[in-house]
CSV table of C-alpha atoms in Angstrom, one decimal:
chain,number,residue,atom,x,y,z
H,1,UNK,CA,130.2,67.9,92.7
H,2,UNK,CA,128.2,67.4,95.8
H,3,UNK,CA,125.5,65.5,93.9
H,4,UNK,CA,128.1,63.1,92.6
H,5,UNK,CA,129.6,62.7,96.0
H,6,UNK,CA,126.2,61.8,97.5
H,7,UNK,CA,125.4,59.2,94.7
H,8,UNK,CA,128.9,57.7,94.5
H,9,UNK,CA,131.6,58.8,96.9
H,10,UNK,CA,134.2,56.9,94.8
H,11,UNK,CA,133.6,59.3,91.9
H,12,UNK,CA,135.2,62.0,93.9
H,13,UNK,CA,138.7,60.4,94.0
H,14,UNK,CA,141.3,62.7,92.5
H,15,UNK,CA,139.0,65.7,92.8
H,16,UNK,CA,140.0,66.9,96.3
H,17,UNK,CA,136.9,65.3,97.9
H,18,UNK,CA,138.2,61.8,98.7
H,19,UNK,CA,137.3,62.0,102.3
H,20,UNK,CA,133.9,63.5,101.7
H,21,UNK,CA,131.1,61.6,103.4
H,22,UNK,CA,127.4,61.8,103.2
H,23,UNK,CA,127.2,63.0,106.8
H,24,UNK,CA,129.4,66.0,105.8
H,25,UNK,CA,127.1,67.3,103.0
H,26,UNK,CA,124.8,69.4,105.2
H,27,UNK,CA,127.8,70.8,107.1
H,28,UNK,CA,129.5,71.9,103.8
H,29,UNK,CA,126.3,73.7,102.9
H,30,UNK,CA,126.0,75.5,106.2
H,31,UNK,CA,123.1,73.5,107.6
H,32,UNK,CA,123.3,71.3,110.8
H,33,UNK,CA,121.8,67.9,110.0
H,34,UNK,CA,119.5,66.0,112.4
H,35,UNK,CA,121.1,63.6,114.9
H,36,UNK,CA,121.1,60.1,113.4
H,37,UNK,CA,120.6,56.9,115.3
H,38,UNK,CA,123.7,55.0,116.3
H,39,UNK,CA,122.8,52.0,114.1
H,40,UNK,CA,122.2,54.2,111.1
H,41,UNK,CA,124.8,54.1,108.3
H,42,UNK,CA,125.3,56.5,105.3
H,43,UNK,CA,122.5,55.9,102.8
H,44,UNK,CA,120.2,54.4,105.4
H,45,UNK,CA,116.8,56.0,105.4
H,46,UNK,CA,117.2,56.4,109.2
H,47,UNK,CA,120.3,58.5,108.7
H,48,UNK,CA,119.8,62.1,109.7
H,49,UNK,CA,121.9,63.3,106.7
H,50,UNK,CA,119.8,61.2,104.3
H,51,UNK,CA,116.6,62.5,105.6
H,52,UNK,CA,117.9,66.1,105.5
H,53,UNK,CA,119.0,65.7,101.9
H,54,UNK,CA,115.6,64.3,100.7
H,55,UNK,CA,113.8,67.1,102.5
H,56,UNK,CA,116.1,69.7,101.0
H,57,UNK,CA,115.5,68.2,97.4
H,58,UNK,CA,111.7,68.3,97.9
H,59,UNK,CA,111.8,71.8,99.3
H,60,UNK,CA,113.9,72.9,96.3
H,61,UNK,CA,111.4,71.5,93.9
H,62,UNK,CA,108.5,73.2,95.8
H,63,UNK,CA,110.4,76.6,95.8
H,64,UNK,CA,111.1,76.3,92.1
H,65,UNK,CA,107.3,75.7,91.5
H,66,UNK,CA,105.9,79.0,92.8
H,67,UNK,CA,106.8,81.1,96.0
H,68,UNK,CA,103.1,81.5,96.8
H,69,UNK,CA,99.6,81.4,95.7
H,70,UNK,CA,96.5,83.6,95.5
H,71,UNK,CA,93.2,83.0,97.4
H,72,UNK,CA,90.1,84.3,99.1
H,73,UNK,CA,89.6,84.7,102.8
H,74,UNK,CA,86.6,82.5,103.8
H,75,UNK,CA,86.4,83.3,107.4
H,76,UNK,CA,87.6,82.1,110.8
H,77,UNK,CA,86.9,79.0,112.9
H,78,UNK,CA,88.8,76.8,115.4
H,79,UNK,CA,90.3,73.4,115.6
H,80,UNK,CA,91.6,71.2,118.5
H,81,UNK,CA,95.1,69.8,118.5
H,82,UNK,CA,96.2,66.4,119.8
H,83,UNK,CA,96.6,67.8,123.4
H,84,UNK,CA,93.0,69.2,123.2
H,85,UNK,CA,94.0,72.8,123.0
H,86,UNK,CA,91.8,75.0,120.8
H,87,UNK,CA,93.6,76.6,117.8
H,88,UNK,CA,91.9,79.6,116.1
H,89,UNK,CA,92.4,79.3,112.3
H,90,UNK,CA,91.5,81.3,109.3
H,91,UNK,CA,90.2,79.4,106.3
H,92,UNK,CA,91.6,80.5,102.9
H,93,UNK,CA,90.3,79.2,99.5
H,94,UNK,CA,93.7,79.1,97.9
H,95,UNK,CA,94.0,78.5,94.3
H,96,UNK,CA,94.1,76.8,91.9
H,97,UNK,CA,96.0,79.5,89.9
H,98,UNK,CA,96.9,79.4,86.3
H,99,UNK,CA,100.3,80.6,84.9
H,100,UNK,CA,99.4,83.2,82.3
H,101,UNK,CA,102.9,84.6,81.5
H,102,UNK,CA,106.6,84.2,82.2
H,103,UNK,CA,108.6,87.4,82.4
H,104,UNK,CA,112.3,87.4,81.9
H,105,UNK,CA,115.3,89.7,82.3
H,106,UNK,CA,116.0,89.9,78.6
H,107,UNK,CA,112.5,90.8,77.5
H,108,UNK,CA,110.9,92.5,80.5
H,109,UNK,CA,113.9,93.7,82.6
H,110,UNK,CA,113.0,91.4,85.6
H,111,UNK,CA,112.1,87.8,86.2
H,112,UNK,CA,108.5,87.0,87.4
H,113,UNK,CA,105.6,84.6,87.0
H,114,UNK,CA,102.2,86.0,86.2
H,115,UNK,CA,99.3,83.9,87.5
H,116,UNK,CA,95.5,84.3,87.2
H,117,UNK,CA,92.9,83.4,89.8
H,118,UNK,CA,89.1,83.2,90.1
H,119,UNK,CA,87.2,82.2,87.0
H,120,UNK,CA,85.0,85.0,85.4
H,121,UNK,CA,82.3,85.2,82.8
H,122,UNK,CA,83.6,85.8,79.2
H,123,UNK,CA,81.4,88.9,78.9
H,124,UNK,CA,83.3,90.4,81.9
H,125,UNK,CA,86.7,90.2,80.3
H,126,UNK,CA,87.9,92.8,77.8
H,127,UNK,CA,89.1,91.7,74.3
H,128,UNK,CA,92.8,92.4,74.9
H,129,UNK,CA,92.7,90.5,78.2
H,130,UNK,CA,90.8,87.6,76.6
H,131,UNK,CA,93.5,87.4,73.9
H,132,UNK,CA,96.3,87.5,76.6
H,133,UNK,CA,94.7,84.7,78.5
H,134,UNK,CA,93.9,82.7,75.4
H,135,UNK,CA,97.6,82.8,74.4
H,136,UNK,CA,98.5,81.2,77.6
H,137,UNK,CA,95.8,78.5,77.3
H,138,UNK,CA,93.7,79.9,80.2
H,139,UNK,CA,90.0,80.8,80.3
H,140,UNK,CA,88.5,84.1,81.5
H,141,UNK,CA,89.9,85.1,84.9
H,142,UNK,CA,89.2,88.0,87.3
H,143,UNK,CA,92.6,88.6,89.0
H,144,UNK,CA,96.2,88.7,87.6
H,145,UNK,CA,99.2,89.0,89.9
H,146,UNK,CA,102.9,88.5,89.8
H,147,UNK,CA,105.4,86.6,91.9
H,148,UNK,CA,109.0,87.8,91.5
H,149,UNK,CA,111.9,85.4,90.9
H,150,UNK,CA,112.8,82.5,88.7
H,151,UNK,CA,110.5,79.5,88.5
H,152,UNK,CA,110.3,76.2,86.5
H,153,UNK,CA,106.5,76.5,85.7
H,154,UNK,CA,105.1,76.9,82.2
H,155,UNK,CA,102.2,79.0,80.8
H,156,UNK,CA,98.9,77.2,81.2
H,157,UNK,CA,100.1,75.2,84.1
H,158,UNK,CA,97.7,74.9,87.1
H,159,UNK,CA,99.1,75.1,90.6
H,160,UNK,CA,97.1,74.2,93.7
H,161,UNK,CA,97.2,74.4,97.4
H,162,UNK,CA,99.3,71.3,97.7
H,163,UNK,CA,102.5,73.3,97.4
H,164,UNK,CA,102.1,74.0,101.2
H,165,UNK,CA,102.5,71.5,104.0
H,166,UNK,CA,101.2,71.5,107.6
H,167,UNK,CA,103.6,73.2,109.9
H,168,UNK,CA,105.1,75.4,107.3
H,169,UNK,CA,105.7,79.1,108.1
H,170,UNK,CA,103.9,81.5,105.7
H,171,UNK,CA,103.0,85.3,105.5
H,172,UNK,CA,99.8,86.6,104.0
H,173,UNK,CA,99.3,89.9,102.2
H,174,UNK,CA,95.9,91.6,101.9
H,175,UNK,CA,93.9,94.8,101.9
H,176,UNK,CA,92.8,95.6,105.5
H,177,UNK,CA,89.2,96.6,106.3
H,178,UNK,CA,88.4,100.3,105.6
H,179,UNK,CA,87.4,102.3,108.8
H,180,UNK,CA,86.7,105.7,107.1
H,181,UNK,CA,87.8,108.9,108.8
H,182,UNK,CA,88.9,108.2,112.3
H,183,UNK,CA,90.1,110.3,115.3
H,184,UNK,CA,93.4,109.9,117.1
H,185,UNK,CA,91.9,107.8,119.9
H,186,UNK,CA,90.8,105.1,117.5
H,187,UNK,CA,93.4,105.6,114.9
H,188,UNK,CA,96.6,105.8,117.2
H,189,UNK,CA,95.2,104.8,120.6
H,190,UNK,CA,95.6,108.2,122.2
H,191,UNK,CA,94.5,108.2,125.8
H,192,UNK,CA,92.3,111.4,125.6
H,193,UNK,CA,91.1,113.5,128.5
H,194,UNK,CA,88.5,112.9,131.2
H,195,UNK,CA,84.9,112.9,130.3
H,196,UNK,CA,83.8,114.7,133.4
H,197,UNK,CA,85.1,117.2,136.1
H,198,UNK,CA,85.0,120.1,133.8
H,199,UNK,CA,87.3,118.8,131.0
H,200,UNK,CA,86.2,120.0,127.6
H,201,UNK,CA,88.8,118.4,125.3
H,202,UNK,CA,87.7,114.7,125.7
H,203,UNK,CA,88.9,113.0,122.5
H,204,UNK,CA,90.4,116.0,120.6
H,205,UNK,CA,94.1,115.8,119.5
H,206,UNK,CA,94.9,119.3,121.0
H,207,UNK,CA,98.4,120.8,120.2
H,208,UNK,CA,99.8,120.3,116.6
H,209,UNK,CA,103.4,121.0,117.6
H,210,UNK,CA,105.7,123.9,118.6
H,211,UNK,CA,105.1,127.5,117.8
H,212,UNK,CA,108.7,128.3,116.9
H,213,UNK,CA,109.0,126.5,113.5
H,214,UNK,CA,105.5,127.8,112.7
H,215,UNK,CA,104.6,124.6,110.8
H,216,UNK,CA,103.5,121.0,111.4
H,217,UNK,CA,106.3,118.5,111.2
H,218,UNK,CA,106.0,115.6,108.8
H,219,UNK,CA,104.7,112.4,110.4
H,220,UNK,CA,102.6,114.2,113.0
H,221,UNK,CA,99.9,111.8,114.1
H,222,UNK,CA,96.4,113.2,113.7
H,223,UNK,CA,92.8,112.3,112.5
H,224,UNK,CA,92.5,110.9,109.0
H,225,UNK,CA,91.6,108.0,106.8
H,226,UNK,CA,92.1,104.6,108.5
H,227,UNK,CA,92.4,101.1,107.0
H,228,UNK,CA,91.9,100.1,103.4
H,229,UNK,CA,95.7,99.7,103.0
H,230,UNK,CA,97.9,96.7,102.1
H,231,UNK,CA,98.9,94.8,105.2
H,232,UNK,CA,101.4,91.8,105.5
H,233,UNK,CA,100.7,89.4,108.3
H,234,UNK,CA,103.9,87.4,108.9
H,235,UNK,CA,104.7,84.6,111.3
H,236,UNK,CA,101.6,82.5,110.4
H,237,UNK,CA,101.7,78.7,110.3
H,238,UNK,CA,99.8,76.2,108.1
H,239,UNK,CA,97.6,74.0,110.4
H,240,UNK,CA,95.9,71.9,107.7
H,241,UNK,CA,95.8,71.6,103.9
H,242,UNK,CA,92.7,70.3,102.1
H,243,UNK,CA,93.7,69.7,98.5
H,244,UNK,CA,90.3,68.4,97.4
H,245,UNK,CA,88.5,71.6,98.4
H,246,UNK,CA,91.5,73.9,97.8
H,247,UNK,CA,91.4,75.1,101.5
H,248,UNK,CA,94.3,76.3,103.5
H,249,UNK,CA,93.8,76.6,107.3
H,250,UNK,CA,96.1,79.1,108.8
H,251,UNK,CA,96.8,79.9,112.5
H,252,UNK,CA,95.7,83.3,113.6
H,253,UNK,CA,94.1,86.2,111.7
H,254,UNK,CA,94.5,87.3,108.1
H,255,UNK,CA,94.1,90.9,106.9
H,256,UNK,CA,90.9,91.9,105.0
H,257,UNK,CA,87.2,91.1,105.0
H,258,UNK,CA,85.7,87.7,104.3
H,259,UNK,CA,85.8,87.2,100.5
H,260,UNK,CA,88.8,89.5,100.2
H,261,UNK,CA,91.7,88.7,97.9
H,262,UNK,CA,94.9,87.5,99.7
H,263,UNK,CA,98.4,86.5,98.6
H,264,UNK,CA,99.9,83.6,100.5
H,265,UNK,CA,103.7,83.5,100.5
H,266,UNK,CA,106.2,81.0,101.7
H,267,UNK,CA,108.5,82.1,104.5
H,268,UNK,CA,108.1,83.4,108.0
H,269,UNK,CA,109.3,87.0,107.1
């Protein structure tokens, strides 16, 4: 109904939407449109409602493509913006990924898109995996991951880094660097005791809890394995997109070592 009202307001006569105007479409959908110029009319490219509608249609097409992409962390560098300020960025070699399987509610119990990333030698792929990839029309791949949700992609389709735009908010998932067995000062930033004046505890954790319960409560912070865990870094912004070299420049740091696998997802949180 809203699409018809946008294309031809006269088509809504007799359907309870006679007074519907293009400027009211964003309001009906719960979004405040941009302020249009005084000389702009409905349907004019300068109209805030028209610009909002076109952006919404394009974003909808992108969201139906894939909610994210796989990539490798290349390293960090810096850029300079128009004001001359230095912006630290992380370079990610994102994609291209190949759609290898479409999972549905009827067959698999949930909706998801399985994609493959990073080409591999044929001798490094098992026969069952080679048959699975051949069925989708893809070559040997090292990594297979899933993105939950419905999508309009098809098996064998290649998706590149051009699904992102500069200024878009994203979040990045990756495996953090392993630190091995660490003490409480490094692991939880305990203050510790003095190194001199007769103190003998220094960096030790000391008491493990009260003596009454005669046990250690769950969640007690202490020495142990640090790092090598999945971390999601949210609130990152796309600074630059290089479609020719499949590079994505992201503001700030990204979890994991250089060369580590990361998953780049749309959305701030």
